Amino acid sequence: MKKIKSLKKQILVILISFTIIAAICVGFIAMLSFYFSKLDIIQHNQKQVLFQIESEINKFLIKINKISSYVKTNYHEDTKILKSIVDTNTNISSILVLNKDGIIEDFYATTNLNIYKGFDYSNQEYFRELKGKDYWSNIFLSTVDEEVSISYSFKLDDKVIVFMIQLKEISDFISRFKNQDNTNMIKIFDANGTLILNPNNPDLVMQRYNEKSHEIFTRLIDRLNPYDFSTFYSIIFNQEEYGTYTIVKQTGWRIAIRESYDLILSSLVRILFAMFISIAIFIAVAIFVSLKIP
């Protein structure tokens, strides 16, 4: 009789041990699965945000292209077309008309600090780099209104028309996207790695802050394909971040999205810890029951 009880106890102990091992394995797999599924959700959300912003920027670029087409068709020196465009489009702060040598023939600006007809602008990027097709410049300090600006230039017969562009519309749009810690998710760089838009710290844009040597470029933008994900260290936020980027083909702008990796991990750790405690309690109960079996 004792042998039968002993055999039953051994079988029960083996079953409980097997259950405990199975519970640990299942729990471990479940935690790993949850971790990767959480990252997949974050990746999906970041991609969707980038798609929205890229779409908004493309709409903006199309709008500027349409205005340039209108100017090509309707511009004459004796009309007020430049004034009407600048006054009715908040994204265009001024328009310059340069001759084939880069000399200002005509212009209109909402604020006119340092510009007159006859000025030589042949050394400016928007004239120098225009090779025949429309040209979007990198960010620069405009001599027209002494503001950080981007230009869009195109040829009209033997003239060059230059739009000085302000990105307030896009800035307002990207400011809507925020992380758990209430910081903004998005910043945009020109092709050289200089900040164009940074809602978290607009002063860095005014300083034409360049992040080409930072990990957001060395570990993400310059290393991976668009929409690939990576962690990188942010000097500005002094933390590891997780994100991806895309490129606006027409302008060469880099749109980067970021989120604190520490916050992602801390939220995951809390949930995984709760799962671990549940499994530990189950194992403890199973061991207690096995020890109580006569």
PDB file of C-alpha atoms in Angstrom:
ATOM      1  CA  MET A   1       0.000   0.000   0.000  1.00  0.00           C
ATOM      2  CA  LYS A   2       2.848   2.324   0.906  1.00  0.00           C
ATOM      3  CA  LYS A   3       4.538   1.495  -2.382  1.00  0.00           C
ATOM      4  CA  ILE A   4       1.360   2.446  -4.304  1.00  0.00           C
ATOM      5  CA  LYS A   5       1.116   5.772  -2.415  1.00  0.00           C
ATOM      6  CA  SER A   6       4.790   6.421  -2.993  1.00  0.00           C
ATOM      7  CA  LEU A   7       4.384   5.676  -6.709  1.00  0.00           C
ATOM      8  CA  LYS A   8       1.352   7.970  -6.918  1.00  0.00           C
ATOM      9  CA  LYS A   9       3.309  10.722  -5.172  1.00  0.00           C
ATOM     10  CA  GLN A  10       6.239  10.313  -7.562  1.00  0.00           C
ATOM     11  CA  ILE A  11       3.922  10.435 -10.579  1.00  0.00           C
ATOM     12  CA  LEU A  12       2.181  13.520  -9.159  1.00  0.00           C
ATOM     13  CA  VAL A  13       5.517  15.214  -8.448  1.00  0.00           C
ATOM     14  CA  ILE A  14       6.649  14.474 -12.018  1.00  0.00           C
ATOM     15  CA  LEU A  15       3.396  15.876 -13.407  1.00  0.00           C
ATOM     16  CA  ILE A  16       3.649  18.989 -11.247  1.00  0.00           C
ATOM     17  CA  SER A  17       7.331  19.418 -12.194  1.00  0.00           C
ATOM     18  CA  PHE A  18       6.422  19.060 -15.858  1.00  0.00           C
ATOM     19  CA  THR A  19       3.611  21.601 -15.396  1.00  0.00           C
ATOM     20  CA  ILE A  20       6.010  24.030 -13.704  1.00  0.00           C
ATOM     21  CA  ILE A  21       8.599  23.681 -16.474  1.00  0.00           C
ATOM     22  CA  ALA A  22       5.878  24.053 -19.095  1.00  0.00           C
ATOM     23  CA  ALA A  23       4.531  27.138 -17.308  1.00  0.00           C
ATOM     24  CA  ILE A  24       8.009  28.696 -17.202  1.00  0.00           C
ATOM     25  CA  CYS A  25       8.586  27.965 -20.905  1.00  0.00           C
ATOM     26  CA  VAL A  26       5.155  29.207 -21.944  1.00  0.00           C
ATOM     27  CA  GLY A  27       5.543  32.294 -19.748  1.00  0.00           C
ATOM     28  CA  PHE A  28       8.990  33.048 -21.168  1.00  0.00           C
ATOM     29  CA  ILE A  29       7.747  32.612 -24.753  1.00  0.00           C
ATOM     30  CA  ALA A  30       4.665  34.730 -23.977  1.00  0.00           C
ATOM     31  CA  MET A  31       6.825  37.531 -22.547  1.00  0.00           C
ATOM     32  CA  LEU A  32       9.130  37.477 -25.576  1.00  0.00           C
ATOM     33  CA  SER A  33       6.132  37.406 -27.898  1.00  0.00           C
ATOM     34  CA  PHE A  34       4.557  40.329 -26.044  1.00  0.00           C
ATOM     35  CA  TYR A  35       7.836  42.296 -26.183  1.00  0.00           C
ATOM     36  CA  PHE A  36       8.216  41.881 -29.950  1.00  0.00           C
ATOM     37  CA  SER A  37       4.517  42.462 -30.633  1.00  0.00           C
ATOM     38  CA  LYS A  38       4.735  45.709 -28.643  1.00  0.00           C
ATOM     39  CA  LEU A  39       7.714  46.812 -30.761  1.00  0.00           C
ATOM     40  CA  ASP A  40       5.776  45.859 -33.904  1.00  0.00           C
ATOM     41  CA  ILE A  41       2.892  48.081 -32.776  1.00  0.00           C
ATOM     42  CA  ILE A  42       5.289  50.984 -32.141  1.00  0.00           C
ATOM     43  CA  GLN A  43       6.914  50.450 -35.550  1.00  0.00           C
ATOM     44  CA  HIS A  44       3.510  50.353 -37.245  1.00  0.00           C
ATOM     45  CA  ASN A  45       2.401  53.562 -35.495  1.00  0.00           C
ATOM     46  CA  GLN A  46       5.622  55.364 -36.391  1.00  0.00           C
ATOM     47  CA  LYS A  47       5.295  54.328 -40.033  1.00  0.00           C
ATOM     48  CA  GLN A  48       1.711  55.563 -40.166  1.00  0.00           C
ATOM     49  CA  VAL A  49       2.755  58.930 -38.734  1.00  0.00           C
ATOM     50  CA  LEU A  50       5.550  59.211 -41.315  1.00  0.00           C
ATOM     51  CA  PHE A  51       3.116  58.368 -44.126  1.00  0.00           C
ATOM     52  CA  GLN A  52       0.798  61.158 -42.948  1.00  0.00           C
ATOM     53  CA  ILE A  53       3.584  63.719 -42.724  1.00  0.00           C
ATOM     54  CA  GLU A  54       5.093  62.711 -46.049  1.00  0.00           C
ATOM     55  CA  SER A  55       1.651  63.060 -47.649  1.00  0.00           C
ATOM     56  CA  GLU A  56       1.192  66.519 -46.100  1.00  0.00           C
ATOM     57  CA  ILE A  57       4.619  67.664 -47.293  1.00  0.00           C
ATOM     58  CA  ASN A  58       3.943  66.387 -50.809  1.00  0.00           C
ATOM     59  CA  LYS A  59       0.668  68.368 -50.854  1.00  0.00           C
ATOM     60  CA  PHE A  60       2.642  71.429 -49.767  1.00  0.00           C
ATOM     61  CA  LEU A  61       5.236  70.920 -52.532  1.00  0.00           C
ATOM     62  CA  ILE A  62       2.499  70.456 -55.141  1.00  0.00           C
ATOM     63  CA  LYS A  63       0.917  73.727 -53.985  1.00  0.00           C
ATOM     64  CA  ILE A  64       4.233  75.563 -54.441  1.00  0.00           C
ATOM     65  CA  ASN A  65       4.682  73.960 -57.873  1.00  0.00           C
ATOM     66  CA  LYS A  66       1.212  75.132 -58.906  1.00  0.00           C
ATOM     67  CA  ILE A  67       2.002  78.689 -57.794  1.00  0.00           C
ATOM     68  CA  SER A  68       5.217  78.612 -59.820  1.00  0.00           C
ATOM     69  CA  SER A  69       3.250  77.430 -62.868  1.00  0.00           C
ATOM     70  CA  TYR A  70       0.855  80.326 -62.361  1.00  0.00           C
ATOM     71  CA  VAL A  71       3.776  82.773 -62.216  1.00  0.00           C
ATOM     72  CA  LYS A  72       5.314  81.292 -65.378  1.00  0.00           C
ATOM     73  CA  THR A  73       2.049  81.841 -67.216  1.00  0.00           C
ATOM     74  CA  ASN A  74       1.041  85.243 -65.830  1.00  0.00           C
ATOM     75  CA  TYR A  75       4.125  87.163 -64.727  1.00  0.00           C
ATOM     76  CA  HIS A  76       4.764  90.513 -66.386  1.00  0.00           C
ATOM     77  CA  GLU A  77       6.838  93.297 -64.881  1.00  0.00           C
ATOM     78  CA  ASP A  78       3.914  95.727 -64.930  1.00  0.00           C
ATOM     79  CA  THR A  79       1.559  93.489 -62.921  1.00  0.00           C
ATOM     80  CA  LYS A  80       1.123  93.056 -59.184  1.00  0.00           C
ATOM     81  CA  ILE A  81       1.277  89.286 -59.322  1.00  0.00           C
ATOM     82  CA  LEU A  82       4.245  89.043 -56.925  1.00  0.00           C
ATOM     83  CA  LYS A  83       2.469  91.116 -54.284  1.00  0.00           C
ATOM     84  CA  SER A  84      -0.784  89.179 -54.570  1.00  0.00           C
ATOM     85  CA  ILE A  85       0.993  85.813 -54.200  1.00  0.00           C
ATOM     86  CA  VAL A  86       3.012  86.860 -51.149  1.00  0.00           C
ATOM     87  CA  ASP A  87       0.050  88.572 -49.492  1.00  0.00           C
ATOM     88  CA  THR A  88      -2.234  85.554 -49.946  1.00  0.00           C
ATOM     89  CA  ASN A  89       0.237  82.730 -49.182  1.00  0.00           C
ATOM     90  CA  THR A  90       1.627  82.604 -45.665  1.00  0.00           C
ATOM     91  CA  ASN A  91       4.239  80.050 -46.750  1.00  0.00           C
ATOM     92  CA  ILE A  92       5.904  82.486 -49.186  1.00  0.00           C
ATOM     93  CA  SER A  93       7.546  85.416 -47.424  1.00  0.00           C
ATOM     94  CA  SER A  94       9.059  87.041 -50.531  1.00  0.00           C
ATOM     95  CA  ILE A  95       9.641  86.578 -54.248  1.00  0.00           C
ATOM     96  CA  LEU A  96      12.734  87.674 -56.170  1.00  0.00           C
ATOM     97  CA  VAL A  97      13.101  88.026 -59.916  1.00  0.00           C
ATOM     98  CA  LEU A  98      16.738  87.756 -61.034  1.00  0.00           C
ATOM     99  CA  ASN A  99      18.111  88.278 -64.528  1.00  0.00           C
ATOM    100  CA  LYS A 100      20.425  85.780 -66.237  1.00  0.00           C
ATOM    101  CA  ASP A 101      23.401  87.246 -64.328  1.00  0.00           C
ATOM    102  CA  GLY A 102      21.751  86.962 -60.909  1.00  0.00           C
ATOM    103  CA  ILE A 103      20.916  90.665 -60.564  1.00  0.00           C
ATOM    104  CA  ILE A 104      17.589  91.573 -58.922  1.00  0.00           C
ATOM    105  CA  GLU A 105      15.173  93.017 -61.471  1.00  0.00           C
ATOM    106  CA  ASP A 106      11.983  92.833 -59.418  1.00  0.00           C
ATOM    107  CA  PHE A 107      10.843  91.637 -55.998  1.00  0.00           C
ATOM    108  CA  TYR A 108       8.164  91.755 -53.357  1.00  0.00           C
ATOM    109  CA  ALA A 109       8.544  90.974 -49.649  1.00  0.00           C
ATOM    110  CA  THR A 110       6.305  91.322 -46.612  1.00  0.00           C
ATOM    111  CA  THR A 111       9.282  92.802 -44.776  1.00  0.00           C
ATOM    112  CA  ASN A 112      12.040  94.526 -46.709  1.00  0.00           C
ATOM    113  CA  LEU A 113      15.187  94.923 -44.667  1.00  0.00           C
ATOM    114  CA  ASN A 114      18.134  94.577 -47.022  1.00  0.00           C
ATOM    115  CA  ILE A 115      17.053  94.219 -50.610  1.00  0.00           C
ATOM    116  CA  TYR A 116      16.974  96.572 -53.592  1.00  0.00           C
ATOM    117  CA  LYS A 117      16.807  96.279 -57.334  1.00  0.00           C
ATOM    118  CA  GLY A 118      20.279  95.908 -58.803  1.00  0.00           C
ATOM    119  CA  PHE A 119      21.650  93.761 -55.974  1.00  0.00           C
ATOM    120  CA  ASP A 120      23.893  90.922 -57.166  1.00  0.00           C
ATOM    121  CA  TYR A 121      22.600  87.560 -55.917  1.00  0.00           C
ATOM    122  CA  SER A 122      24.572  85.387 -58.353  1.00  0.00           C
ATOM    123  CA  ASN A 123      26.501  83.819 -55.452  1.00  0.00           C
ATOM    124  CA  GLN A 124      23.361  82.617 -53.677  1.00  0.00           C
ATOM    125  CA  GLU A 125      22.660  78.884 -53.705  1.00  0.00           C
ATOM    126  CA  TYR A 126      19.206  79.300 -55.227  1.00  0.00           C
ATOM    127  CA  PHE A 127      20.765  80.960 -58.307  1.00  0.00           C
ATOM    128  CA  ARG A 128      24.112  79.166 -58.444  1.00  0.00           C
ATOM    129  CA  GLU A 129      22.711  75.625 -58.138  1.00  0.00           C
ATOM    130  CA  LEU A 130      19.773  76.062 -60.516  1.00  0.00           C
ATOM    131  CA  LYS A 131      20.734  73.904 -63.497  1.00  0.00           C
ATOM    132  CA  GLY A 132      17.568  74.024 -65.555  1.00  0.00           C
ATOM    133  CA  LYS A 133      14.947  72.260 -63.483  1.00  0.00           C
ATOM    134  CA  ASP A 134      13.234  73.642 -60.380  1.00  0.00           C
ATOM    135  CA  TYR A 135      15.493  73.739 -57.336  1.00  0.00           C
ATOM    136  CA  TRP A 136      14.835  73.469 -53.591  1.00  0.00           C
ATOM    137  CA  SER A 137      17.684  74.885 -51.523  1.00  0.00           C
ATOM    138  CA  ASN A 138      18.956  73.747 -48.160  1.00  0.00           C
ATOM    139  CA  ILE A 139      18.202  75.934 -45.165  1.00  0.00           C
ATOM    140  CA  PHE A 140      20.010  79.302 -45.025  1.00  0.00           C
ATOM    141  CA  LEU A 141      19.813  82.751 -43.454  1.00  0.00           C
ATOM    142  CA  SER A 142      17.897  84.925 -45.880  1.00  0.00           C
ATOM    143  CA  THR A 143      19.388  88.356 -46.610  1.00  0.00           C
ATOM    144  CA  VAL A 144      15.910  89.565 -47.526  1.00  0.00           C
ATOM    145  CA  ASP A 145      14.378  89.447 -44.046  1.00  0.00           C
ATOM    146  CA  GLU A 146      17.235  88.000 -41.950  1.00  0.00           C
ATOM    147  CA  GLU A 147      15.171  84.914 -41.158  1.00  0.00           C
ATOM    148  CA  VAL A 148      16.082  81.270 -41.508  1.00  0.00           C
ATOM    149  CA  SER A 149      14.536  80.218 -44.804  1.00  0.00           C
ATOM    150  CA  ILE A 150      14.352  77.703 -47.629  1.00  0.00           C
ATOM    151  CA  SER A 151      14.036  78.770 -51.243  1.00  0.00           C
ATOM    152  CA  TYR A 152      12.373  77.366 -54.322  1.00  0.00           C
ATOM    153  CA  SER A 153      13.739  78.695 -57.611  1.00  0.00           C
ATOM    154  CA  PHE A 154      12.880  78.102 -61.245  1.00  0.00           C
ATOM    155  CA  LYS A 155      13.598  79.581 -64.653  1.00  0.00           C
ATOM    156  CA  LEU A 156      11.237  81.791 -66.602  1.00  0.00           C
ATOM    157  CA  ASP A 157      12.706  82.522 -70.037  1.00  0.00           C
ATOM    158  CA  ASP A 158      16.013  84.260 -69.260  1.00  0.00           C
ATOM    159  CA  LYS A 159      15.023  85.081 -65.679  1.00  0.00           C
ATOM    160  CA  VAL A 160      15.186  83.175 -62.397  1.00  0.00           C
ATOM    161  CA  ILE A 161      12.232  83.401 -60.002  1.00  0.00           C
ATOM    162  CA  VAL A 162      12.942  82.698 -56.341  1.00  0.00           C
ATOM    163  CA  PHE A 163      10.305  81.975 -53.680  1.00  0.00           C
ATOM    164  CA  MET A 164      11.472  82.397 -50.088  1.00  0.00           C
ATOM    165  CA  ILE A 165       9.619  79.662 -48.233  1.00  0.00           C
ATOM    166  CA  GLN A 166       8.458  79.584 -44.622  1.00  0.00           C
ATOM    167  CA  LEU A 167       7.330  76.164 -43.371  1.00  0.00           C
ATOM    168  CA  LYS A 168       4.785  77.280 -40.772  1.00  0.00           C
ATOM    169  CA  GLU A 169       2.031  75.072 -42.224  1.00  0.00           C
ATOM    170  CA  ILE A 170       4.171  71.938 -41.980  1.00  0.00           C
ATOM    171  CA  SER A 171       5.531  72.979 -38.580  1.00  0.00           C
ATOM    172  CA  ASP A 172       2.000  73.296 -37.182  1.00  0.00           C
ATOM    173  CA  PHE A 173       1.108  69.897 -38.629  1.00  0.00           C
ATOM    174  CA  ILE A 174       4.078  67.945 -37.226  1.00  0.00           C
ATOM    175  CA  SER A 175       3.637  69.602 -33.813  1.00  0.00           C
ATOM    176  CA  ARG A 176       0.454  67.545 -33.342  1.00  0.00           C
ATOM    177  CA  PHE A 177       2.380  64.291 -33.038  1.00  0.00           C
ATOM    178  CA  LYS A 178       3.671  63.732 -29.506  1.00  0.00           C
ATOM    179  CA  ASN A 179       5.171  60.942 -27.423  1.00  0.00           C
ATOM    180  CA  GLN A 180       4.138  59.597 -24.016  1.00  0.00           C
ATOM    181  CA  ASP A 181       6.397  62.149 -22.305  1.00  0.00           C
ATOM    182  CA  ASN A 182       4.699  64.981 -24.256  1.00  0.00           C
ATOM    183  CA  THR A 183       7.763  65.660 -26.426  1.00  0.00           C
ATOM    184  CA  ASN A 184       7.313  66.030 -30.177  1.00  0.00           C
ATOM    185  CA  MET A 185       7.959  62.945 -32.286  1.00  0.00           C
ATOM    186  CA  ILE A 186       9.128  64.573 -35.517  1.00  0.00           C
ATOM    187  CA  LYS A 187      12.021  66.636 -36.750  1.00  0.00           C
ATOM    188  CA  ILE A 188      13.038  67.382 -40.325  1.00  0.00           C
ATOM    189  CA  PHE A 189      16.534  67.875 -41.766  1.00  0.00           C
ATOM    190  CA  ASP A 190      17.721  69.220 -45.083  1.00  0.00           C
ATOM    191  CA  ALA A 191      19.970  67.088 -47.321  1.00  0.00           C
ATOM    192  CA  ASN A 192      23.059  68.283 -45.399  1.00  0.00           C
ATOM    193  CA  GLY A 193      21.725  67.208 -42.002  1.00  0.00           C
ATOM    194  CA  THR A 194      20.805  70.709 -40.802  1.00  0.00           C
ATOM    195  CA  LEU A 195      17.549  71.048 -38.896  1.00  0.00           C
ATOM    196  CA  ILE A 196      14.692  72.556 -40.880  1.00  0.00           C
ATOM    197  CA  LEU A 197      11.944  71.950 -38.321  1.00  0.00           C
ATOM    198  CA  ASN A 198      12.228  70.915 -34.691  1.00  0.00           C
ATOM    199  CA  PRO A 199       9.139  71.702 -32.566  1.00  0.00           C
ATOM    200  CA  ASN A 200      10.939  70.528 -29.405  1.00  0.00           C
ATOM    201  CA  ASN A 201      13.549  73.259 -29.733  1.00  0.00           C
ATOM    202  CA  PRO A 202      12.917  75.873 -32.471  1.00  0.00           C
ATOM    203  CA  ASP A 203      16.062  77.757 -31.412  1.00  0.00           C
ATOM    204  CA  LEU A 204      18.183  74.962 -32.901  1.00  0.00           C
ATOM    205  CA  VAL A 205      16.610  75.712 -36.284  1.00  0.00           C
ATOM    206  CA  MET A 206      17.476  79.394 -35.897  1.00  0.00           C
ATOM    207  CA  GLN A 207      21.058  78.341 -35.133  1.00  0.00           C
ATOM    208  CA  ARG A 208      21.033  76.066 -38.216  1.00  0.00           C
ATOM    209  CA  TYR A 209      22.060  73.185 -35.970  1.00  0.00           C
ATOM    210  CA  ASN A 210      23.597  70.275 -37.876  1.00  0.00           C
ATOM    211  CA  GLU A 211      23.228  66.669 -36.650  1.00  0.00           C
ATOM    212  CA  LYS A 212      25.134  64.939 -39.450  1.00  0.00           C
ATOM    213  CA  SER A 213      27.742  63.634 -36.989  1.00  0.00           C
ATOM    214  CA  HIS A 214      25.139  62.499 -34.426  1.00  0.00           C
ATOM    215  CA  GLU A 215      23.881  58.934 -34.057  1.00  0.00           C
ATOM    216  CA  ILE A 216      20.522  59.773 -35.635  1.00  0.00           C
ATOM    217  CA  PHE A 217      22.526  59.936 -38.887  1.00  0.00           C
ATOM    218  CA  THR A 218      25.443  57.584 -38.208  1.00  0.00           C
ATOM    219  CA  ARG A 219      23.249  54.762 -36.833  1.00  0.00           C
ATOM    220  CA  LEU A 220      19.964  55.445 -38.607  1.00  0.00           C
ATOM    221  CA  ILE A 221      19.648  57.789 -41.598  1.00  0.00           C
ATOM    222  CA  ASP A 222      23.056  57.225 -43.255  1.00  0.00           C
ATOM    223  CA  ARG A 223      23.161  53.526 -42.389  1.00  0.00           C
ATOM    224  CA  LEU A 224      19.670  52.098 -42.901  1.00  0.00           C
ATOM    225  CA  ASN A 225      17.013  52.204 -45.593  1.00  0.00           C
ATOM    226  CA  PRO A 226      13.922  54.394 -45.105  1.00  0.00           C
ATOM    227  CA  TYR A 227      11.391  52.852 -42.702  1.00  0.00           C
ATOM    228  CA  ASP A 228      14.013  50.555 -41.118  1.00  0.00           C
ATOM    229  CA  PHE A 229      14.131  50.880 -37.328  1.00  0.00           C
ATOM    230  CA  SER A 230      17.036  51.370 -34.966  1.00  0.00           C
ATOM    231  CA  THR A 231      17.995  52.700 -31.568  1.00  0.00           C
ATOM    232  CA  PHE A 232      20.310  55.696 -31.391  1.00  0.00           C
ATOM    233  CA  TYR A 233      21.634  57.983 -28.692  1.00  0.00           C
ATOM    234  CA  SER A 234      20.293  61.544 -28.618  1.00  0.00           C
ATOM    235  CA  ILE A 235      22.728  64.157 -27.327  1.00  0.00           C
ATOM    236  CA  ILE A 236      19.900  66.700 -27.156  1.00  0.00           C
ATOM    237  CA  PHE A 237      17.668  64.527 -24.937  1.00  0.00           C
ATOM    238  CA  ASN A 238      20.574  62.630 -23.339  1.00  0.00           C
ATOM    239  CA  GLN A 239      18.891  59.247 -23.817  1.00  0.00           C
ATOM    240  CA  GLU A 240      18.546  56.231 -26.087  1.00  0.00           C
ATOM    241  CA  GLU A 241      15.814  56.691 -28.670  1.00  0.00           C
ATOM    242  CA  TYR A 242      13.984  54.387 -31.039  1.00  0.00           C
ATOM    243  CA  GLY A 243      12.849  55.481 -34.461  1.00  0.00           C
ATOM    244  CA  THR A 244      12.991  55.526 -38.220  1.00  0.00           C
ATOM    245  CA  TYR A 245      12.950  58.031 -41.076  1.00  0.00           C
ATOM    246  CA  THR A 246      11.960  58.666 -44.660  1.00  0.00           C
ATOM    247  CA  ILE A 247      13.222  60.899 -47.469  1.00  0.00           C
ATOM    248  CA  VAL A 248      11.211  63.454 -49.429  1.00  0.00           C
ATOM    249  CA  LYS A 249      12.440  62.735 -52.956  1.00  0.00           C
ATOM    250  CA  GLN A 250      11.746  66.162 -54.463  1.00  0.00           C
ATOM    251  CA  THR A 251      13.659  68.114 -51.819  1.00  0.00           C
ATOM    252  CA  GLY A 252      16.013  65.583 -50.220  1.00  0.00           C
ATOM    253  CA  TRP A 253      14.595  66.367 -46.776  1.00  0.00           C
ATOM    254  CA  ARG A 254      14.913  63.691 -44.079  1.00  0.00           C
ATOM    255  CA  ILE A 255      11.873  63.237 -41.850  1.00  0.00           C
ATOM    256  CA  ALA A 256      12.843  61.460 -38.624  1.00  0.00           C
ATOM    257  CA  ILE A 257      10.514  60.103 -35.968  1.00  0.00           C
ATOM    258  CA  ARG A 258      11.751  59.319 -32.465  1.00  0.00           C
ATOM    259  CA  GLU A 259      10.530  57.972 -29.159  1.00  0.00           C
ATOM    260  CA  SER A 260      12.317  57.459 -25.855  1.00  0.00           C
ATOM    261  CA  TYR A 261      13.572  53.862 -25.738  1.00  0.00           C
ATOM    262  CA  ASP A 262      13.711  54.045 -21.930  1.00  0.00           C
ATOM    263  CA  LEU A 263       9.992  54.864 -21.805  1.00  0.00           C
ATOM    264  CA  ILE A 264       9.218  51.998 -24.171  1.00  0.00           C
ATOM    265  CA  LEU A 265      11.243  49.603 -22.017  1.00  0.00           C
ATOM    266  CA  SER A 266       9.814  50.847 -18.719  1.00  0.00           C
ATOM    267  CA  SER A 267       6.231  50.338 -19.916  1.00  0.00           C
ATOM    268  CA  LEU A 268       7.132  46.880 -21.189  1.00  0.00           C
ATOM    269  CA  VAL A 269       8.979  45.979 -17.991  1.00  0.00           C
ATOM    270  CA  ARG A 270       5.931  46.828 -15.853  1.00  0.00           C
ATOM    271  CA  ILE A 271       3.718  44.502 -17.884  1.00  0.00           C
ATOM    272  CA  LEU A 272       6.337  41.756 -18.088  1.00  0.00           C
ATOM    273  CA  PHE A 273       6.918  42.018 -14.346  1.00  0.00           C
ATOM    274  CA  ALA A 274       3.204  41.493 -13.716  1.00  0.00           C
ATOM    275  CA  MET A 275       3.293  38.425 -15.972  1.00  0.00           C
ATOM    276  CA  PHE A 276       6.384  37.122 -14.153  1.00  0.00           C
ATOM    277  CA  ILE A 277       4.726  37.544 -10.752  1.00  0.00           C
ATOM    278  CA  SER A 278       1.646  35.630 -11.966  1.00  0.00           C
ATOM    279  CA  ILE A 279       3.816  32.754 -13.188  1.00  0.00           C
ATOM    280  CA  ALA A 280       5.834  32.783  -9.938  1.00  0.00           C
ATOM    281  CA  ILE A 281       2.645  32.588  -7.870  1.00  0.00           C
ATOM    282  CA  PHE A 282       1.416  29.667  -9.982  1.00  0.00           C
ATOM    283  CA  ILE A 283       4.732  27.842  -9.496  1.00  0.00           C
ATOM    284  CA  ALA A 284       4.729  28.523  -5.743  1.00  0.00           C
ATOM    285  CA  VAL A 285       1.190  27.144  -5.401  1.00  0.00           C
ATOM    286  CA  ALA A 286       2.142  24.079  -7.455  1.00  0.00           C
ATOM    287  CA  ILE A 287       5.191  23.399  -5.242  1.00  0.00           C
ATOM    288  CA  PHE A 288       3.150  23.929  -2.086  1.00  0.00           C
ATOM    289  CA  VAL A 289       0.508  21.464  -3.270  1.00  0.00           C
ATOM    290  CA  SER A 290       3.129  18.869  -4.194  1.00  0.00           C
ATOM    291  CA  LEU A 291       4.745  19.108  -0.763  1.00  0.00           C
ATOM    292  CA  LYS A 292       1.403  18.653   0.974  1.00  0.00           C
ATOM    293  CA  ILE A 293       0.600  15.429  -0.869  1.00  0.00           C
ATOM    294  CA  PRO A 294       1.047  12.500   1.558  1.00  0.00           C
TER     295      PRO A 294
END
